[in-house]
Every structure is written in C-alpha cells, then in structure tokens.
Amino acid sequence: MHELSLARSLLDEVDAIAARHPGSHVTEVRVSVGRLSGVEPSLLACAVQRLFPERGHGRARLVVDSAELLACCERCAGQFVVRDLVLRCPVCRGGRVRILRGDALVLESVQLCGAEGPESDE
Amino acid sequence: MTRRVIVVQREVQAQPREAAEDVRRRWAAEGTLVVNLLSSPGAGKTTLLEATARRMRGRATMAVLAGDPATMRDAQRLAPLVPVVQLTTVGACHLELALVERGRDALGMKPDFLFIENVGNLVCPASFDLGEHLRILVLSTTEGDDKPAKYPKAFRTSHALVVSKLDLLPHVPFSLQAAVADALNIQPELEVMALSALTGEGLDQWCRYLDRRRQALLADAAHVAGASAPGSASGGAAAR
C-alpha cells in the first residue's frame, strides 16, 4: 500500500504549482500510471480523493490515464512497446534495454481556474 | 473564469530519489556494500543470512537490518551470529529510507556488508529505493515458478535472482528453467544463482558474487574519490 505515499508526494507537487498561481484553484489533476509502475490506479485515486479536500483542492477532480511500457534498445537504438513483459529488443534480441516510459507514476498536468502565469511548470 | 492547463510531465516519487542517491554514495565511500533482500514471506531470507554470516565469519564484517511488520524474531535469530537491528514497520508492507537510516545509526558500525532484509512482499518494496547498491530477489522453489511473471517490477528492478530451497526442488512442481526464463525476459541483465542455505549447495557461488560486487564498489568509490569533479560517479554499482 505505497499508493498513499505516492498520493502525498503528488499532492505536494500540486500544492507547489497552485502556490505559484495565486488567486486560482485546482480543477483537474491528470496523471498517467505506467504498466510497470507497480501502482494500482484505483487505490491511488482513492488516496488522492481523500487528500484533495484537506489540501484545499475540494473542487479538483483526478483523471488517471494508463501508459504503455515504451523501451529503447541500447544496442540498435530501436524503440518498441513492451506488450508481454519481454524486455528484450524484438529486432536484435539485445537485452540491454532502457525503459523510456511506463515504469512510473507521472503527473501530466494540472488545470487551474482563474490562473495567470506560464503554461508550463518549467 | 479563465482556465489554464499547466503541463508538468514529471515522475512522482514516493520519496525523493536524491536522498537515496546520497545515502548510496555515502555508504560506498565508507566501504560498505549495501544489499536489499526482497522476497515473499517465508522465502528463506533469514536462513540465507544465517548461512551467509557463518561463511563470512573471520574474513569480512557483516551486519543486518531486519524489517518486519511485527516482532523481534528475526533479530533474535540473527543476533548470535551478526550485529543486527530489527526494523519494525508496525504493519507497513515495506521499508522506507528514513527507517533504514535510523537502523543504520542504531547499528553504529561500518561493516563490509550491510544486508537489509526487507518486509516479505514482492509488490511495495520494489517501489522504494533504500540507497542499496544491490537489490537481490530471493525466490524459493516452494512458491511456484510463476512469480517472475506475476511480480514484474520486483524482478525488473533487481540485480540478481537467488533461487532458494534448492534441496526441495525434487519434491515440488517448480520448473527452475521456466522461472529463470520469465525472470530474464523481464530483466535480461539479472544474475541468477540457485542455492540451499540448509545443505550449503550454491553458497560458495553466492559469497563469491557478494565479494566480487564489493570489490567493484570499492574500485568505483576509489575512482570517484580520485576524480576532480564530485558527482562524476560511473555508477557501475548503483542500484537500478
């Protein structure tokens, strides 16, 4: 049950973004849960929805997308989607494979209402 | 009212990754190889540690941080053999870095090998970096050969697979070949060993593996210490 720890970290990020846009409130938080993230989406959603009101985001909704596992072969540099959990390059059969996406929980975006300021968090 | 979408696209960590990296570097600089043992409950982590402690005696120093949701039983078992601190999680299903650091402080020594015996669970511990240099997955022959496919993250994030209870292999429907094949599909770079902590079969290979990894860690640490720019670690022994 590490989803609660993840939910707290997620809300810390959301709080920080909201604080950079004074006078606004959070209306939507969009995350993606990777296939190899080890995160159970419904447990995460349950934890986040419990935390929203106590963090002052009572009007926010959480959107959870799923992310496929995308990998890159370090030998032939080919990119491929891992469908059957075989993390081996389908072209050259190389075993040195880097995961590009799909092994983590990612905060994709935060929608704010009444906000001024930049549209990227960087 | 204006609506605005702030694009973030940043990984959310259960705990800050930098904290684990700092601890990993510090342990390496102190000459301690830190090994995080992951397994289901009852896979034989404590028995493997008892056998390892007997083998290490007189030639290397070793200590254990034993994690469990309740009781001091693992610490009581290991105490006659090695310095040990019990980390009781009070029901939590995994160890976190802060608890491990407190355990290390309580230990008050810098051993050659520090084993962190994680809470028996193949799900949550896989998501927590404890600053270890090696993550070892212990899978016993009595658990079934389907576990690598069922718990991919634990296998993907490990450096080595130790198949334990090899002495029971003739008595259980466990295909070593199938388990290893699935594990290697998920992590082709996994080092695979099979052993029995009771009969001693495979323990020499296990201890040689640990020695080799500690030598690599010391070589890396010396390289880092000698480099002009701090943080230019090659990361050869860093956890995945």
Coordinates of C-alpha atoms in Angstrom, one line a residue:
Chain A
M1 CA 0.0 0.0 0.0
H2 CA 2.6 2.6 -1.1
E3 CA -0.1 4.5 -3.1
L4 CA -0.7 6.7 -0.1
S5 CA 2.9 7.8 0.0
L6 CA 2.7 8.4 -3.8
A7 CA -0.6 10.4 -3.3
R8 CA 1.1 12.6 -0.7
S9 CA 4.1 13.3 -3.0
L10 CA 1.7 14.0 -5.9
L11 CA -0.3 16.5 -3.8
D12 CA 2.9 18.2 -2.7
E13 CA 3.7 18.9 -6.3
V14 CA 0.1 20.1 -7.0
D15 CA 0.3 22.4 -3.9
A16 CA 3.5 23.9 -5.2
I17 CA 2.1 24.5 -8.6
A18 CA -1.1 26.1 -7.1
A19 CA 1.1 28.3 -4.9
R20 CA 2.8 29.7 -8.0
H21 CA -0.6 30.8 -9.3
P22 CA -2.2 32.8 -6.6
G23 CA -5.9 33.5 -6.8
S24 CA -6.6 30.3 -8.7
H25 CA -8.0 26.9 -7.7
V26 CA -7.2 23.5 -9.0
T27 CA -9.9 22.0 -11.1
E28 CA -8.2 18.9 -12.6
V29 CA -5.1 16.8 -11.9
R30 CA -4.1 14.4 -14.7
V31 CA -1.7 11.6 -14.0
S32 CA -0.6 8.5 -16.0
V33 CA 0.1 5.2 -14.4
G34 CA 2.7 3.1 -16.2
R35 CA 2.1 -0.6 -16.8
L36 CA 5.3 -1.4 -14.8
S37 CA 4.8 1.3 -12.2
G38 CA 3.6 -1.0 -9.5
V39 CA 0.8 1.5 -8.8
E40 CA -2.8 0.3 -8.5
P41 CA -4.9 3.1 -10.2
S42 CA -8.0 2.6 -8.0
L43 CA -6.0 2.7 -4.8
L44 CA -4.2 5.8 -5.9
A45 CA -7.4 7.5 -6.9
C46 CA -9.0 6.6 -3.5
A47 CA -6.0 8.1 -1.7
V48 CA -5.8 11.3 -3.8
Q49 CA -9.6 11.9 -3.5
R50 CA -9.3 11.7 0.3
L51 CA -6.4 14.1 0.3
F52 CA -7.9 16.7 -2.1
P53 CA -10.3 18.4 0.4
E54 CA -7.7 18.5 3.3
R55 CA -5.2 20.1 0.9
G56 CA -7.7 22.8 -0.1
H57 CA -8.5 21.3 -3.5
G58 CA -12.1 20.4 -2.8
R59 CA -13.2 21.3 -6.4
A60 CA -10.5 19.2 -8.1
R61 CA -11.0 16.0 -10.0
L62 CA -8.4 13.4 -10.7
V63 CA -8.0 11.9 -14.2
V64 CA -6.0 8.7 -14.4
D65 CA -4.6 7.6 -17.7
S66 CA -2.7 4.4 -18.3
A67 CA 0.7 4.4 -20.0
E68 CA 2.1 1.6 -22.1
L69 CA 5.6 0.4 -21.5
L70 CA 7.9 2.0 -24.1
A71 CA 11.5 0.9 -24.2
C72 CA 14.6 1.6 -26.2
C73 CA 17.3 -0.9 -27.2
E74 CA 20.8 0.2 -26.2
R75 CA 22.4 -1.9 -29.0
C76 CA 20.4 -1.0 -32.1
A77 CA 18.6 2.1 -30.6
G78 CA 15.2 0.8 -31.8
Q79 CA 12.1 1.8 -29.8
F80 CA 9.4 -0.6 -29.0
V81 CA 6.2 -1.1 -26.9
V82 CA 6.5 -3.9 -24.5
R83 CA 3.3 -5.9 -24.6
D84 CA 4.0 -9.2 -23.0
L85 CA 6.6 -8.1 -20.4
V86 CA 9.5 -9.4 -22.5
L87 CA 12.1 -6.6 -22.1
R88 CA 14.3 -7.8 -25.0
C89 CA 14.7 -5.9 -28.3
P90 CA 12.3 -7.5 -30.8
V91 CA 14.6 -6.6 -33.7
C92 CA 18.2 -7.5 -32.5
R93 CA 17.2 -9.6 -29.4
G94 CA 19.5 -7.4 -27.3
G95 CA 19.0 -7.5 -23.5
R96 CA 20.3 -4.0 -22.6
V97 CA 17.0 -2.2 -22.8
R98 CA 16.2 1.2 -21.3
I99 CA 12.7 2.0 -20.3
L100 CA 11.6 5.3 -21.7
R101 CA 8.1 5.4 -20.3
G102 CA 5.6 3.3 -18.4
D103 CA 7.5 2.3 -15.2
A104 CA 6.4 5.2 -13.1
L105 CA 3.5 7.4 -11.9
V106 CA 3.7 10.7 -13.9
L107 CA 2.0 14.0 -13.1
E108 CA 1.0 15.0 -16.6
S109 CA -0.8 18.3 -16.0
V110 CA -2.7 20.5 -13.5
Q111 CA -5.7 22.5 -14.6
L112 CA -6.3 25.7 -12.8
C113 CA -9.3 28.0 -12.8
G114 CA -8.7 31.8 -12.6
A115 CA -5.0 31.4 -13.1
E116 CA -2.5 33.8 -14.6
G117 CA 1.1 32.9 -15.4
P118 CA 3.1 30.5 -17.5
E119 CA 1.6 27.4 -19.1
S120 CA 4.5 25.1 -18.4
D121 CA 5.8 24.3 -15.0
E122 CA 9.5 24.8 -16.0
Chain B
M1 CA -13.2 32.5 -15.2
T2 CA -10.1 31.6 -17.2
R3 CA -8.9 28.0 -17.2
R4 CA -5.3 27.1 -17.7
V5 CA -3.6 23.8 -18.1
I6 CA -0.1 23.6 -16.6
V7 CA 1.9 20.9 -18.3
V8 CA 4.1 19.1 -15.8
Q9 CA 5.1 15.6 -17.1
R10 CA 7.2 14.8 -14.1
E11 CA 7.6 11.5 -12.3
V12 CA 6.1 11.3 -8.9
Q13 CA 8.3 9.6 -6.3
A14 CA 7.1 8.0 -3.1
Q15 CA 10.3 9.5 -1.6
P16 CA 12.9 11.8 -3.1
R17 CA 15.3 9.9 -5.4
E18 CA 18.1 12.3 -4.5
A19 CA 18.0 11.2 -0.8
A20 CA 18.6 7.5 -1.8
E21 CA 21.4 8.5 -4.1
D22 CA 23.1 10.5 -1.3
V23 CA 22.9 7.6 1.0
R24 CA 24.2 5.2 -1.7
R25 CA 27.3 7.4 -2.3
R26 CA 28.0 7.8 1.4
W27 CA 27.8 4.0 2.0
A28 CA 30.1 3.4 -0.9
A29 CA 32.6 5.9 0.4
E30 CA 32.6 4.1 3.7
G31 CA 33.3 0.8 2.0
T32 CA 30.0 -0.8 2.8
L33 CA 28.2 -2.8 0.2
V34 CA 24.5 -2.5 1.0
V35 CA 22.3 -5.3 -0.2
N36 CA 18.5 -5.1 -0.2
L37 CA 16.9 -8.5 0.0
L38 CA 13.4 -8.7 -1.5
S39 CA 11.1 -11.8 -1.3
S40 CA 7.7 -13.2 -0.4
P41 CA 7.3 -14.0 3.3
G42 CA 8.9 -17.4 4.1
A43 CA 11.3 -17.5 1.0
G44 CA 14.2 -18.0 3.4
K45 CA 15.8 -14.6 3.7
T46 CA 16.7 -15.0 7.3
T47 CA 18.0 -18.6 6.8
L48 CA 20.2 -17.3 3.9
L49 CA 21.5 -14.5 6.1
E50 CA 22.4 -17.0 8.9
A51 CA 24.3 -19.2 6.4
T52 CA 26.0 -16.1 4.9
A53 CA 27.0 -14.9 8.3
R54 CA 28.7 -18.3 9.1
R55 CA 30.6 -18.2 5.8
M56 CA 31.7 -14.5 6.3
R57 CA 32.9 -15.0 9.8
G58 CA 36.6 -14.3 10.2
R59 CA 37.0 -12.8 6.7
A60 CA 34.5 -9.9 6.4
T61 CA 32.3 -7.9 8.7
M62 CA 28.6 -8.1 8.2
A63 CA 25.5 -6.6 9.8
V64 CA 21.8 -6.9 9.2
L65 CA 18.8 -4.5 9.4
A66 CA 15.8 -6.9 9.6
G67 CA 12.5 -5.5 8.6
D68 CA 9.2 -7.0 9.7
P69 CA 5.6 -5.7 10.3
A70 CA 5.8 -7.1 13.9
T71 CA 8.0 -9.0 16.4
M72 CA 11.8 -9.1 17.1
R73 CA 12.1 -12.7 15.9
D74 CA 14.5 -12.2 13.0
A75 CA 16.8 -10.1 15.1
Q76 CA 16.7 -12.7 17.9
R77 CA 17.6 -15.4 15.3
L78 CA 20.5 -13.5 13.8
A79 CA 21.9 -11.8 17.0
P80 CA 24.1 -14.8 17.9
L81 CA 25.8 -14.6 14.5
V82 CA 25.9 -10.9 13.5
P83 CA 25.2 -7.4 14.7
V84 CA 21.5 -6.8 13.9
V85 CA 18.9 -4.1 14.3
Q86 CA 15.2 -5.0 14.0
L87 CA 13.2 -2.5 12.0
T88 CA 9.6 -3.0 13.0
T89 CA 7.2 -1.3 10.5
V90 CA 4.1 -1.6 12.7
G91 CA 2.1 -3.2 9.9
A92 CA 3.6 -1.3 7.0
C93 CA 4.3 -3.5 4.0
H94 CA 7.7 -2.2 3.0
L95 CA 10.8 -0.4 4.4
E96 CA 11.5 3.3 3.6
L97 CA 14.8 5.1 3.5
A98 CA 14.2 7.1 6.8
L99 CA 13.7 3.9 8.8
V100 CA 16.7 2.3 7.3
E101 CA 18.8 5.3 8.2
R102 CA 17.7 5.1 11.8
G103 CA 18.5 1.5 11.8
R104 CA 22.0 2.2 10.5
D105 CA 22.6 4.8 13.1
A106 CA 21.5 2.3 15.8
L107 CA 23.9 -0.2 14.4
G108 CA 26.8 2.2 15.0
M109 CA 29.3 0.4 12.7
K110 CA 30.6 0.4 9.1
P111 CA 30.5 -3.2 8.1
D112 CA 31.9 -4.6 4.8
F113 CA 28.4 -5.9 4.0
L114 CA 25.1 -4.5 5.3
F115 CA 22.1 -6.6 4.5
I116 CA 18.7 -5.0 4.6
E117 CA 16.1 -7.8 5.0
N118 CA 13.0 -6.1 3.6
V119 CA 9.5 -6.9 4.6
G120 CA 8.3 -10.1 2.9
N121 CA 6.3 -8.7 0.0
L122 CA 7.0 -8.7 -3.8
V123 CA 4.9 -5.6 -4.5
C124 CA 5.5 -2.5 -2.5
P125 CA 9.2 -2.9 -1.6
A126 CA 10.0 -2.8 -5.3
S127 CA 9.0 0.9 -5.4
F128 CA 11.3 2.1 -2.6
D129 CA 14.9 2.8 -3.2
L130 CA 16.7 2.3 0.2
G131 CA 20.1 3.5 -1.1
E132 CA 21.2 0.0 -1.7
H133 CA 24.0 -1.0 -4.1
L134 CA 22.4 -4.4 -4.8
R135 CA 18.9 -5.5 -4.9
I136 CA 18.6 -9.2 -4.6
L137 CA 15.4 -11.1 -5.2
V138 CA 15.1 -14.3 -3.2
L139 CA 12.6 -16.8 -4.8
S140 CA 12.1 -20.1 -3.1
T141 CA 11.2 -23.3 -5.0
T142 CA 8.1 -23.8 -2.9
E143 CA 6.5 -20.5 -4.1
G144 CA 5.9 -21.6 -7.7
D145 CA 7.7 -20.7 -10.9
D146 CA 5.0 -18.2 -12.0
K147 CA 6.2 -15.4 -9.6
P148 CA 8.6 -13.6 -12.0
A149 CA 5.7 -13.0 -14.5
K150 CA 3.3 -12.1 -11.7
Y151 CA 5.6 -9.6 -10.0
P152 CA 7.5 -8.0 -12.8
K153 CA 8.5 -4.8 -11.1
A154 CA 10.4 -6.6 -8.3
F155 CA 12.3 -8.7 -10.8
R156 CA 12.9 -5.8 -13.2
T157 CA 14.5 -3.6 -10.5
S158 CA 16.7 -6.4 -9.1
H159 CA 20.4 -7.1 -9.9
A160 CA 20.3 -10.8 -9.1
L161 CA 17.9 -13.6 -8.6
V162 CA 18.6 -16.1 -5.9
V163 CA 16.5 -19.3 -6.1
S164 CA 16.4 -20.7 -2.6
K165 CA 15.4 -24.0 -1.1
L166 CA 17.1 -25.9 -3.9
D167 CA 17.1 -29.0 -1.7
L168 CA 13.3 -29.1 -2.0
L169 CA 13.3 -28.9 -5.8
P170 CA 12.7 -32.7 -6.3
H171 CA 9.6 -32.6 -4.1
V172 CA 7.8 -29.6 -5.6
P173 CA 6.4 -28.8 -9.1
F174 CA 8.8 -25.9 -9.7
S175 CA 10.5 -25.5 -13.0
L176 CA 13.8 -23.7 -12.4
Q177 CA 14.1 -23.3 -16.2
A178 CA 10.6 -21.6 -16.5
A179 CA 11.2 -19.3 -13.6
V180 CA 14.6 -18.2 -14.8
A181 CA 13.3 -17.7 -18.4
D182 CA 10.5 -15.5 -17.2
A183 CA 12.8 -13.5 -14.9
L184 CA 15.3 -13.0 -17.7
N185 CA 12.6 -11.8 -20.1
I186 CA 11.8 -9.1 -17.6
Q187 CA 15.4 -8.3 -16.7
P188 CA 17.9 -9.8 -19.2
E189 CA 20.8 -8.5 -17.1
L190 CA 19.8 -10.4 -14.0
E191 CA 22.5 -12.6 -12.4
V192 CA 21.0 -15.9 -11.5
M193 CA 22.1 -18.2 -8.6
A194 CA 20.4 -21.2 -7.1
L195 CA 21.2 -22.4 -3.6
S196 CA 20.1 -24.2 -0.4
A197 CA 21.0 -22.4 2.8
L198 CA 20.3 -25.7 4.6
T199 CA 22.6 -28.0 2.7
G200 CA 25.1 -25.3 1.7
E201 CA 24.8 -26.0 -2.1
G202 CA 25.4 -22.9 -4.1
L203 CA 26.6 -20.8 -1.1
D204 CA 30.2 -20.6 -2.4
Q205 CA 28.9 -19.0 -5.6
W206 CA 26.7 -16.6 -3.6
C207 CA 29.6 -15.5 -1.4
R208 CA 31.9 -15.1 -4.4
Y209 CA 29.2 -12.9 -6.1
L210 CA 29.0 -10.7 -3.0
D211 CA 32.8 -10.4 -2.8
R212 CA 33.0 -9.5 -6.5
R213 CA 30.4 -6.8 -6.2
R214 CA 32.0 -5.3 -3.1
Q215 CA 35.4 -5.2 -4.9
A216 CA 33.6 -3.4 -7.8
L217 CA 32.0 -1.0 -5.4
L218 CA 35.4 -0.2 -3.7
A219 CA 37.0 0.3 -7.1
D220 CA 34.2 2.7 -8.1
A221 CA 34.4 4.6 -4.8
A222 CA 38.2 5.0 -5.2
H223 CA 37.6 6.2 -8.7
V224 CA 35.1 8.8 -7.5
A225 CA 37.3 9.9 -4.7
G226 CA 40.1 10.4 -7.2
A227 CA 38.0 12.3 -9.7
S228 CA 38.3 16.1 -9.6
A229 CA 34.6 16.7 -10.0
P230 CA 32.4 15.4 -7.2
G231 CA 29.4 13.5 -8.6
S232 CA 31.2 12.1 -11.6
A233 CA 30.5 8.6 -10.4
S234 CA 30.4 6.0 -13.0
G235 CA 27.5 4.5 -11.2
G236 CA 28.6 1.0 -12.1
A237 CA 27.4 -0.5 -8.8
A238 CA 24.5 1.8 -8.3
A239 CA 21.0 0.3 -7.9
R240 CA 18.9 0.2 -11.0

